[in-house]
Short mmCIF file of C-alpha atoms in Angstrom, two decimals:
data_model
loop_
_atom_site.label_atom_id
_atom_site.label_comp_id
_atom_site.label_asym_id
_atom_site.label_seq_id
_atom_site.Cartn_x
_atom_site.Cartn_y
_atom_site.Cartn_z
CA ILE I 1437 -136.24 104.74 0.63
CA GLU I 1438 -132.59 104.37 1.64
CA SER I 1439 -131.53 106.37 -1.43
CA PHE I 1440 -134.00 109.12 -0.49
CA LYS I 1441 -132.58 109.25 3.05
CA ILE I 1442 -129.05 109.59 1.71
CA SER I 1443 -130.13 112.37 -0.70
CA LEU I 1444 -131.99 114.16 2.07
CA GLN I 1445 -128.98 113.92 4.39
CA ASN I 1446 -126.71 115.30 1.66
CA LEU I 1447 -129.13 118.14 1.03
CA ILE I 1448 -129.28 119.10 4.71
CA VAL I 1449 -125.48 118.91 5.04
CA ASN I 1450 -125.04 121.08 1.92
CA ILE I 1451 -127.55 123.65 3.17
CA ILE I 1452 -125.71 123.90 6.50
CA LYS I 1453 -122.35 124.26 4.75
CA PHE I 1454 -123.70 126.93 2.38
CA LEU I 1455 -125.23 128.94 5.24
CA LEU I 1456 -121.98 128.71 7.21
CA PHE I 1457 -120.07 129.94 4.16
CA LEU I 1458 -122.46 132.86 3.73
CA PHE I 1459 -122.28 133.78 7.40
CA LEU I 1460 -118.54 133.53 7.98
CA GLY I 1461 -117.28 134.32 4.50
CA CYS I 1462 -119.72 137.05 3.46
CA LEU I 1463 -122.06 138.31 6.17
CA VAL I 1464 -119.43 139.01 8.85
CA PRO I 1465 -117.12 141.21 6.70
CA GLY I 1466 -120.17 142.73 5.02
CA ILE I 1467 -121.65 143.80 8.35
CA LEU I 1468 -118.38 145.39 9.45
CA LEU I 1469 -118.24 147.47 6.28
CA THR I 1470 -121.93 148.43 6.17
CA ASN I 1471 -121.98 149.47 9.84
CA HIS I 1472 -120.31 152.67 8.68
CA LEU I 1473 -122.87 153.17 5.91
CA THR I 1474 -126.12 152.38 7.72
CA TYR I 1475 -127.54 153.26 11.10
CA ASP I 1476 -128.44 150.81 13.87
CA LYS I 1477 -132.18 151.15 13.28
CA SER I 1478 -131.98 150.16 9.61
CA PRO I 1479 -134.48 147.39 8.79
CA PHE I 1480 -133.18 143.89 9.42
CA PHE I 1481 -133.60 142.66 5.84
CA GLN I 1482 -132.01 145.80 4.42
CA ARG I 1483 -128.85 145.34 6.51
CA LEU I 1484 -128.85 141.62 5.74
CA PHE I 1485 -129.12 142.32 2.00
CA LEU I 1486 -126.38 144.96 1.89
CA SER I 1487 -124.00 142.97 4.11
CA THR I 1488 -124.42 139.76 2.11
CA ILE I 1489 -123.94 141.40 -1.30
CA ILE I 1490 -120.85 143.34 -0.20
CA GLY I 1491 -119.46 140.21 1.46
CA LEU I 1492 -119.95 138.16 -1.73
CA VAL I 1493 -118.07 140.76 -3.78
CA LEU I 1494 -115.29 140.99 -1.19
CA ILE I 1495 -114.62 137.26 -0.90
CA THR I 1496 -114.59 136.96 -4.71
CA LEU I 1497 -111.96 139.72 -4.97
CA VAL I 1498 -109.87 138.18 -2.20
CA PHE I 1499 -109.98 134.76 -3.86
CA TYR I 1500 -109.08 136.30 -7.21
CA ILE I 1501 -105.97 137.98 -5.80
CA ILE I 1502 -104.67 135.02 -3.81
CA SER I 1503 -105.44 132.60 -6.66
CA PHE I 1504 -103.59 134.83 -9.10
CA ILE I 1505 -100.44 134.56 -6.99
CA LYS I 1506 -101.03 130.82 -6.47
CA ILE I 1507 -101.74 130.86 -2.72
CA ASN I 1508 -105.50 130.22 -2.79
CA PHE I 1509 -105.26 128.10 0.39
CA LEU I 1510 -104.97 131.41 2.26
CA ILE I 1511 -108.72 131.85 1.79
CA TYR I 1512 -109.03 129.77 4.98
CA GLY I 1513 -106.96 132.45 6.72
CA TYR I 1514 -109.52 135.00 5.50
CA LEU I 1515 -112.27 132.93 7.16
CA LEU I 1516 -110.22 132.65 10.35
CA PHE I 1517 -109.73 136.42 10.35
CA ASN I 1518 -113.50 136.89 10.01
CA LEU I 1519 -114.11 134.50 12.90
CA ILE I 1520 -111.63 136.33 15.17
CA THR I 1521 -113.19 139.66 14.17
CA LEU I 1522 -116.64 138.29 14.99
CA VAL I 1523 -115.48 137.32 18.49
CA ILE I 1524 -113.69 140.62 19.14
CA LYS I 1525 -116.41 142.90 17.73
CA ARG I 1526 -119.45 140.78 18.52
CA LYS I 1527 -121.32 143.81 19.88
CA GLU I 1528 -121.43 145.25 16.37
CA PHE I 1529 -123.31 142.19 15.10
CA SER I 1530 -126.67 143.03 16.64
CA PHE I 1531 -129.81 142.76 14.53
CA SER I 1532 -133.40 143.47 15.42
CA ILE I 1533 -136.04 141.88 13.21
CA ASP I 1534 -138.76 144.24 12.05
CA LYS I 1535 -141.79 144.05 14.33
CA ASN I 1536 -144.26 144.96 11.58
CA LEU I 1537 -143.37 142.54 8.81
CA ASN I 1538 -145.01 143.31 5.47
CA LEU I 1539 -146.68 139.96 4.77
CA PRO I 1540 -147.82 140.74 1.17
CA ILE I 1541 -144.23 141.69 0.27
CA ILE I 1542 -142.83 138.55 1.91
CA PHE I 1543 -145.39 136.43 0.04
CA LEU I 1544 -144.58 138.11 -3.29
CA VAL I 1545 -140.81 137.74 -2.84
CA THR I 1546 -141.26 134.05 -1.92
CA LEU I 1547 -143.57 133.41 -4.88
CA GLY I 1548 -141.25 135.29 -7.25
CA THR I 1549 -138.26 133.30 -6.02
CA ILE I 1550 -140.07 130.00 -6.64
CA PHE I 1551 -141.06 131.24 -10.11
CA GLN I 1552 -137.50 132.16 -11.03
CA VAL I 1553 -135.88 129.02 -9.60
CA ILE I 1554 -138.20 126.56 -11.38
CA PRO I 1555 -136.32 126.67 -14.74
CA THR I 1556 -132.93 125.95 -13.16
CA PHE I 1557 -133.64 123.75 -10.14
CA GLN I 1558 -133.93 120.44 -12.01
CA SER I 1559 -130.76 120.85 -14.05
CA THR I 1560 -128.06 118.21 -13.32
CA LEU I 1561 -130.44 116.10 -11.23
CA ASN I 1562 -130.50 112.37 -12.02
CA PHE I 1563 -133.29 111.12 -14.25
CA SER I 1564 -133.96 107.76 -15.90
CA TYR I 1565 -131.90 108.86 -18.91
CA GLY I 1566 -129.05 110.36 -16.86
CA LEU I 1567 -128.29 113.97 -15.89
CA GLY I 1568 -130.92 116.44 -17.06
CA LEU I 1569 -130.10 119.93 -18.30
CA TRP I 1570 -132.89 122.31 -19.26
CA GLY I 1571 -133.15 125.20 -21.69
CA PRO I 1572 -129.94 127.14 -22.38
CA ASN I 1573 -128.18 125.17 -19.65
CA THR I 1574 -127.74 122.31 -22.11
CA HIS I 1575 -124.88 124.48 -23.38
CA ASP I 1576 -124.25 127.31 -20.91
CA GLY I 1577 -124.54 125.12 -17.83
CA ILE I 1578 -121.90 122.68 -19.03
CA TRP I 1579 -119.60 125.57 -19.96
CA HIS I 1580 -119.91 127.24 -16.55
CA ILE I 1581 -119.40 123.99 -14.62
CA SER I 1582 -116.23 123.34 -16.65
CA LEU I 1583 -115.01 126.91 -16.14
CA ILE I 1584 -115.67 126.81 -12.38
CA ASN I 1585 -113.67 123.59 -12.07
CA GLN I 1586 -110.77 125.35 -13.80
CA LEU I 1587 -111.09 128.40 -11.52
CA ILE I 1588 -110.92 126.17 -8.44
CA LYS I 1589 -107.46 125.16 -9.64
CA GLY I 1590 -106.25 128.74 -10.11
CA VAL I 1591 -106.43 132.11 -11.84
CA PRO I 1592 -106.20 132.80 -14.73
CA PRO I 1593 -108.10 129.65 -15.69
CA GLN I 1594 -107.30 127.29 -18.50
CA ASN I 1595 -109.80 127.43 -21.38
CA PRO I 1596 -112.12 124.44 -20.72
CA ILE I 1597 -112.59 123.81 -24.45
CA PHE I 1598 -109.00 124.44 -25.55
CA ALA I 1599 -106.52 122.51 -23.43
CA GLY I 1600 -103.32 124.30 -22.54
CA GLU I 1601 -104.63 127.76 -23.45
CA VAL I 1602 -105.41 130.47 -20.89
CA LEU I 1603 -108.96 131.85 -21.04
CA LYS I 1604 -108.84 135.56 -21.92
CA ASN I 1605 -111.38 138.38 -22.35
CA TYR I 1606 -114.16 136.57 -20.53
CA HIS I 1607 -116.28 137.81 -17.60
CA TYR I 1608 -115.86 134.99 -15.09
CA PHE I 1609 -116.25 136.76 -11.72
CA TYR I 1610 -119.58 135.08 -11.00
CA ASP I 1611 -117.97 131.75 -11.85
CA LEU I 1612 -115.14 132.73 -9.48
CA LEU I 1613 -117.68 133.31 -6.70
CA VAL I 1614 -119.08 129.82 -7.25
CA ALA I 1615 -115.52 128.46 -7.39
CA VAL I 1616 -114.54 129.93 -4.02
CA THR I 1617 -117.81 128.68 -2.51
CA SER I 1618 -117.13 125.17 -3.80
CA PHE I 1619 -113.45 125.37 -2.77
CA ILE I 1620 -114.39 126.21 0.83
CA SER I 1621 -117.62 124.28 1.35
CA GLY I 1622 -117.05 121.24 -0.84
CA ILE I 1623 -120.48 121.67 -2.43
CA SER I 1624 -120.45 120.70 -6.10
CA PRO I 1625 -120.51 123.56 -8.64
CA ALA I 1626 -123.67 122.11 -10.19
CA ASN I 1627 -125.60 122.37 -6.92
CA LEU I 1628 -124.38 125.92 -6.44
CA ILE I 1629 -125.19 127.25 -9.93
CA PHE I 1630 -128.56 125.55 -10.37
CA ARG I 1631 -129.97 125.51 -6.84
CA PHE I 1632 -128.23 127.44 -4.06
CA TYR I 1633 -127.21 130.65 -5.80
CA PRO I 1634 -130.39 131.07 -7.89
CA ILE I 1635 -132.40 131.01 -4.65
CA LEU I 1636 -130.05 133.47 -2.94
CA PHE I 1637 -129.96 135.86 -5.92
CA SER I 1638 -133.70 135.74 -6.46
CA LEU I 1639 -134.38 136.54 -2.80
CA SER I 1640 -131.80 139.33 -2.99
CA LEU I 1641 -133.44 140.72 -6.12
CA GLY I 1642 -136.78 141.05 -4.32
CA ILE I 1643 -135.36 142.41 -1.06
CA GLY I 1644 -133.07 144.87 -2.81
CA SER I 1645 -135.81 146.07 -5.16
CA TYR I 1646 -138.22 146.66 -2.28
CA TYR I 1647 -135.78 148.74 -0.26
CA LEU I 1648 -134.73 150.68 -3.36
CA MET I 1649 -138.39 151.58 -3.95
CA LYS I 1650 -138.70 152.51 -0.29
CA LEU I 1651 -135.66 154.75 -0.51
CA LEU I 1652 -136.97 156.49 -3.63
CA PHE I 1653 -140.70 156.79 -2.99
CA TYR I 1654 -141.61 156.22 0.68
CA GLU I 1655 -141.52 159.90 1.64
CA ARG I 1656 -143.18 161.04 -1.60
CA LEU I 1657 -146.25 158.82 -1.37
CA THR I 1658 -148.91 158.08 1.21
CA LYS I 1659 -148.63 154.74 3.00
CA LEU I 1660 -151.41 153.25 0.89
CA GLN I 1661 -149.88 154.53 -2.35
CA PHE I 1662 -146.46 153.17 -1.43
CA LYS I 1663 -147.93 149.81 -0.48
CA ILE I 1664 -149.67 149.51 -3.87
CA ALA I 1665 -146.58 150.78 -5.71
CA SER I 1666 -144.23 148.34 -3.94
CA ILE I 1667 -146.50 145.36 -4.63
CA LEU I 1668 -146.85 146.29 -8.31
CA GLY I 1669 -143.13 147.02 -8.55
CA LEU I 1670 -142.13 143.63 -7.18
CA TYR I 1671 -144.72 141.90 -9.35
CA PHE I 1672 -143.20 143.44 -12.47
CA VAL I 1673 -139.64 142.72 -11.28
CA TYR I 1674 -140.40 139.01 -10.96
CA PHE I 1675 -143.09 138.28 -13.52
CA ALA I 1676 -142.98 140.91 -16.29
CA GLY I 1677 -140.98 140.79 -19.51
CA SER I 1678 -139.83 143.30 -22.08
CA PHE I 1679 -141.48 144.34 -25.35
CA GLY I 1680 -139.18 141.88 -27.10
CA TRP I 1681 -142.00 139.34 -27.13
CA ILE I 1682 -144.30 141.78 -28.95
CA VAL I 1683 -141.66 142.82 -31.48
CA THR I 1684 -140.91 139.19 -32.36
CA TYR I 1685 -144.60 138.36 -32.68
CA ILE I 1686 -145.20 141.28 -35.05
CA LYS I 1687 -142.16 140.42 -37.17
CA GLU I 1688 -142.20 136.60 -37.07
CA LYS I 1689 -145.62 135.65 -35.62
CA SER I 1690 -143.92 133.71 -32.80
CA PHE I 1691 -143.53 134.23 -29.07
CA SER I 1692 -139.80 134.61 -28.46
CA GLY I 1693 -137.42 137.56 -28.32
CA GLU I 1694 -136.56 136.99 -24.67
CA SER I 1695 -133.26 138.84 -25.05
CA ALA I 1696 -134.18 141.00 -28.07
CA PHE I 1697 -132.92 144.13 -26.30
CA TRP I 1698 -129.81 142.43 -24.86
CA ALA I 1699 -131.40 142.11 -21.44
CA ASN I 1700 -132.52 138.74 -20.04
CA GLN I 1701 -135.97 138.63 -18.51
CA SER I 1702 -137.12 137.39 -15.11
CA ILE I 1703 -137.84 133.84 -16.26
CA SER I 1704 -134.20 133.34 -17.30
CA PHE I 1705 -132.75 135.16 -14.28
#
């Protein structure tokens, strides 16, 4: 029971730290930039989505630049700048939550997020045999944790599997995002890659997909048609796969081929 209390306390503390990081490090600069791209009556979740995504990209770029010139501690100055900006321009940070929330869409996004997070959530948790890693994370997860720990130290990172050599020609910007999050919040990279960011990205996938469909089809369809189209669209975004499964079954009589067309499916998101 005492161990459960400690774990629960750590979880709550980590959630608070992650939300504070998102708000001050990503949402605040994202809102300032998107205020010039959207209008005040834009839906709450649309503005939240755009601001968060832009803020995530921005803080990753900032951390890359200051880490490259070996002054990554200045990332705290970036947060301080965001805080001062928030105080000065607080009137620009006004949101109004949609009065007519689309409950079927909210339910589908929530269900889809749970579905996508299931394969990753248990990785690096303690089991009777030690730390558990599931599926491709038995290899990829260990690699990314190692790489993130190197990126926390600086850019360019040392190759985690070849001591003394700089890692070249590798796409590590997502790992850099996790590194800056861990550097600021103190949350372990494992918790970020397998729990916090999968939830955030899966929610963002659903919210972004819905508003993209709304932008493309809302004025072309009747309300009923758009409602059906958006529900089906989100269902396929979260739960459908490619024809890779069929191709593999025809050729090899087995159900695999998840990345047959060089595109990962929803279950491995």
